[in-house]
Amino acid sequence: MLAQTLVHEATHQRFSGILDCVAVVRNPEARHHSPFVDAERPLGHIVHGILSFINDVHVAGRHLRVERDPAERARIERYVALKTDQLRVAEKNLLEAAEPTEHGARLLAGCRSAIDRLDRG
């Protein structure tokens, strides 16, 4: 969990720096439901969640490949399933409300591709 937390927070930091230079949506203050916190959030926060949890699930999946304890494997599998479902919902919600810039459209396409890869393991 420590590795996941570090990856998650590092993703937020890196993406904040990117957003200082590049707009990804034309309406970042528009709001929609975020499944990660079960509340309405600005679109910019939803994008942050998507990027961070893609990395979380990726790290958890890598851990799952080497984890031998059955209880820990079950916990990780539940976590991966929950977060992958939340990623799908967050992406759908974001696309319903977002007005992506050219850069944002490329970023969202990359997120969609990453989520698809997570689904395939």
PDB file of C-alpha atoms in Angstrom:
ATOM      1  CA  MET A   1       0.000   0.000   0.000  1.00  0.00           C
ATOM      2  CA  LEU A   2       2.889   2.382   0.640  1.00  0.00           C
ATOM      3  CA  ALA A   3       4.126   1.971  -2.937  1.00  0.00           C
ATOM      4  CA  GLN A   4       0.615   2.606  -4.253  1.00  0.00           C
ATOM      5  CA  THR A   5       0.279   5.734  -2.121  1.00  0.00           C
ATOM      6  CA  LEU A   6       3.612   7.076  -3.341  1.00  0.00           C
ATOM      7  CA  VAL A   7       2.707   6.398  -6.977  1.00  0.00           C
ATOM      8  CA  HIS A   8      -0.743   7.929  -6.497  1.00  0.00           C
ATOM      9  CA  GLU A   9       0.545  11.140  -4.919  1.00  0.00           C
ATOM     10  CA  ALA A  10       3.447  11.441  -7.356  1.00  0.00           C
ATOM     11  CA  THR A  11       0.949  11.242 -10.208  1.00  0.00           C
ATOM     12  CA  HIS A  12      -1.073  14.084  -8.688  1.00  0.00           C
ATOM     13  CA  GLN A  13       2.089  16.191  -8.364  1.00  0.00           C
ATOM     14  CA  ARG A  14       3.255  15.489 -11.891  1.00  0.00           C
ATOM     15  CA  PHE A  15      -0.156  16.163 -13.395  1.00  0.00           C
ATOM     16  CA  SER A  16      -0.497  19.412 -11.445  1.00  0.00           C
ATOM     17  CA  GLY A  17       2.698  20.566 -13.099  1.00  0.00           C
ATOM     18  CA  ILE A  18       1.357  19.614 -16.507  1.00  0.00           C
ATOM     19  CA  LEU A  19      -1.886  21.495 -15.870  1.00  0.00           C
ATOM     20  CA  ASP A  20       0.133  24.599 -15.016  1.00  0.00           C
ATOM     21  CA  CYS A  21       1.329  24.559 -18.632  1.00  0.00           C
ATOM     22  CA  VAL A  22      -1.380  22.813 -20.666  1.00  0.00           C
ATOM     23  CA  ALA A  23      -5.174  22.955 -20.491  1.00  0.00           C
ATOM     24  CA  VAL A  24      -6.828  19.571 -21.006  1.00  0.00           C
ATOM     25  CA  VAL A  25     -10.473  20.673 -20.784  1.00  0.00           C
ATOM     26  CA  ARG A  26     -12.068  23.970 -21.692  1.00  0.00           C
ATOM     27  CA  ASN A  27     -14.435  23.736 -18.725  1.00  0.00           C
ATOM     28  CA  PRO A  28     -12.318  22.496 -15.763  1.00  0.00           C
ATOM     29  CA  GLU A  29     -14.714  23.931 -13.172  1.00  0.00           C
ATOM     30  CA  ALA A  30     -17.710  22.037 -14.575  1.00  0.00           C
ATOM     31  CA  ARG A  31     -18.737  19.317 -12.133  1.00  0.00           C
ATOM     32  CA  HIS A  32     -19.766  15.686 -12.362  1.00  0.00           C
ATOM     33  CA  HIS A  33     -19.921  12.703 -10.033  1.00  0.00           C
ATOM     34  CA  SER A  34     -16.579  11.171  -9.067  1.00  0.00           C
ATOM     35  CA  PRO A  35     -16.856   7.484  -8.168  1.00  0.00           C
ATOM     36  CA  PHE A  36     -13.540   7.713  -6.330  1.00  0.00           C
ATOM     37  CA  VAL A  37     -14.978   9.931  -3.584  1.00  0.00           C
ATOM     38  CA  ASP A  38     -18.698   9.365  -4.269  1.00  0.00           C
ATOM     39  CA  ALA A  39     -19.325  13.102  -4.628  1.00  0.00           C
ATOM     40  CA  GLU A  40     -19.591  15.854  -7.196  1.00  0.00           C
ATOM     41  CA  ARG A  41     -16.164  17.155  -8.207  1.00  0.00           C
ATOM     42  CA  PRO A  42     -14.762  19.604 -10.766  1.00  0.00           C
ATOM     43  CA  LEU A  43     -13.694  17.870 -13.975  1.00  0.00           C
ATOM     44  CA  GLY A  44     -10.059  18.658 -13.261  1.00  0.00           C
ATOM     45  CA  HIS A  45     -10.283  16.604 -10.067  1.00  0.00           C
ATOM     46  CA  ILE A  46     -11.874  13.716 -11.929  1.00  0.00           C
ATOM     47  CA  VAL A  47      -9.033  13.732 -14.462  1.00  0.00           C
ATOM     48  CA  HIS A  48      -6.561  13.707 -11.555  1.00  0.00           C
ATOM     49  CA  GLY A  49      -8.359  10.701 -10.074  1.00  0.00           C
ATOM     50  CA  ILE A  50      -8.366   8.822 -13.361  1.00  0.00           C
ATOM     51  CA  LEU A  51      -4.636   9.296 -13.894  1.00  0.00           C
ATOM     52  CA  SER A  52      -3.757   8.487 -10.291  1.00  0.00           C
ATOM     53  CA  PHE A  53      -5.910   5.383 -10.049  1.00  0.00           C
ATOM     54  CA  ILE A  54      -4.683   4.048 -13.404  1.00  0.00           C
ATOM     55  CA  ASN A  55      -1.234   4.051 -11.814  1.00  0.00           C
ATOM     56  CA  ASP A  56      -2.556   2.575  -8.557  1.00  0.00           C
ATOM     57  CA  VAL A  57      -4.192  -0.347 -10.356  1.00  0.00           C
ATOM     58  CA  HIS A  58      -1.086  -0.904 -12.450  1.00  0.00           C
ATOM     59  CA  VAL A  59       1.104  -1.059  -9.326  1.00  0.00           C
ATOM     60  CA  ALA A  60      -1.387  -3.352  -7.575  1.00  0.00           C
ATOM     61  CA  GLY A  61      -1.446  -5.648 -10.609  1.00  0.00           C
ATOM     62  CA  ARG A  62       2.328  -5.881 -10.609  1.00  0.00           C
ATOM     63  CA  HIS A  63       2.265  -6.695  -6.891  1.00  0.00           C
ATOM     64  CA  LEU A  64      -0.369  -9.366  -7.535  1.00  0.00           C
ATOM     65  CA  ARG A  65       2.025 -11.164  -9.889  1.00  0.00           C
ATOM     66  CA  VAL A  66       4.472 -11.818  -7.051  1.00  0.00           C
ATOM     67  CA  GLU A  67       2.188 -12.017  -3.998  1.00  0.00           C
ATOM     68  CA  ARG A  68       1.848 -15.574  -2.668  1.00  0.00           C
ATOM     69  CA  ASP A  69      -0.352 -15.061   0.409  1.00  0.00           C
ATOM     70  CA  PRO A  70      -3.927 -16.070  -0.547  1.00  0.00           C
ATOM     71  CA  ALA A  71      -5.568 -13.504   1.748  1.00  0.00           C
ATOM     72  CA  GLU A  72      -3.403 -10.691   0.414  1.00  0.00           C
ATOM     73  CA  ARG A  73      -4.006 -11.823  -3.183  1.00  0.00           C
ATOM     74  CA  ALA A  74      -7.763 -11.742  -2.547  1.00  0.00           C
ATOM     75  CA  ARG A  75      -7.518  -8.235  -1.067  1.00  0.00           C
ATOM     76  CA  ILE A  76      -5.509  -6.965  -4.029  1.00  0.00           C
ATOM     77  CA  GLU A  77      -7.877  -8.598  -6.526  1.00  0.00           C
ATOM     78  CA  ARG A  78     -10.871  -6.888  -4.851  1.00  0.00           C
ATOM     79  CA  TYR A  79      -9.036  -3.559  -4.881  1.00  0.00           C
ATOM     80  CA  VAL A  80      -8.108  -3.901  -8.568  1.00  0.00           C
ATOM     81  CA  ALA A  81     -11.675  -4.852  -9.517  1.00  0.00           C
ATOM     82  CA  LEU A  82     -13.190  -1.957  -7.539  1.00  0.00           C
ATOM     83  CA  LYS A  83     -10.789   0.674  -8.853  1.00  0.00           C
ATOM     84  CA  THR A  84     -11.050  -0.578 -12.445  1.00  0.00           C
ATOM     85  CA  ASP A  85     -14.850  -0.316 -12.234  1.00  0.00           C
ATOM     86  CA  GLN A  86     -14.507   3.186 -10.774  1.00  0.00           C
ATOM     87  CA  LEU A  87     -12.128   4.130 -13.585  1.00  0.00           C
ATOM     88  CA  ARG A  88     -14.681   3.091 -16.195  1.00  0.00           C
ATOM     89  CA  VAL A  89     -17.415   5.127 -14.479  1.00  0.00           C
ATOM     90  CA  ALA A  90     -15.148   8.156 -14.018  1.00  0.00           C
ATOM     91  CA  GLU A  91     -14.140   8.089 -17.677  1.00  0.00           C
ATOM     92  CA  LYS A  92     -17.792   7.865 -18.755  1.00  0.00           C
ATOM     93  CA  ASN A  93     -18.778  10.715 -16.429  1.00  0.00           C
ATOM     94  CA  LEU A  94     -15.889  12.864 -17.571  1.00  0.00           C
ATOM     95  CA  LEU A  95     -16.727  12.355 -21.240  1.00  0.00           C
ATOM     96  CA  GLU A  96     -20.359  13.319 -20.585  1.00  0.00           C
ATOM     97  CA  ALA A  97     -19.374  16.765 -19.291  1.00  0.00           C
ATOM     98  CA  ALA A  98     -15.880  17.605 -20.513  1.00  0.00           C
ATOM     99  CA  GLU A  99     -15.014  19.846 -23.401  1.00  0.00           C
ATOM    100  CA  PRO A 100     -11.507  18.528 -24.067  1.00  0.00           C
ATOM    101  CA  THR A 101      -8.834  20.610 -25.725  1.00  0.00           C
ATOM    102  CA  GLU A 102      -6.713  18.995 -28.432  1.00  0.00           C
ATOM    103  CA  HIS A 103      -4.195  17.962 -25.767  1.00  0.00           C
ATOM    104  CA  GLY A 104      -7.008  16.764 -23.517  1.00  0.00           C
ATOM    105  CA  ALA A 105      -8.469  14.582 -26.254  1.00  0.00           C
ATOM    106  CA  ARG A 106      -5.098  12.881 -26.663  1.00  0.00           C
ATOM    107  CA  LEU A 107      -4.763  12.487 -22.893  1.00  0.00           C
ATOM    108  CA  LEU A 108      -8.252  10.967 -22.619  1.00  0.00           C
ATOM    109  CA  ALA A 109      -7.522   8.581 -25.494  1.00  0.00           C
ATOM    110  CA  GLY A 110      -4.393   7.495 -23.626  1.00  0.00           C
ATOM    111  CA  CYS A 111      -6.417   7.012 -20.437  1.00  0.00           C
ATOM    112  CA  ARG A 112      -8.967   4.920 -22.318  1.00  0.00           C
ATOM    113  CA  SER A 113      -6.170   2.774 -23.735  1.00  0.00           C
ATOM    114  CA  ALA A 114      -4.586   2.354 -20.276  1.00  0.00           C
ATOM    115  CA  ILE A 115      -7.926   1.364 -18.720  1.00  0.00           C
ATOM    116  CA  ASP A 116      -8.452  -1.180 -21.511  1.00  0.00           C
ATOM    117  CA  ARG A 117      -4.997  -2.646 -20.784  1.00  0.00           C
ATOM    118  CA  LEU A 118      -5.816  -2.851 -17.068  1.00  0.00           C
ATOM    119  CA  ASP A 119      -8.952  -4.820 -17.955  1.00  0.00           C
ATOM    120  CA  ARG A 120      -6.822  -7.320 -19.870  1.00  0.00           C
ATOM    121  CA  GLY A 121      -4.389  -7.690 -16.955  1.00  0.00           C
TER     122      GLY A 121
END
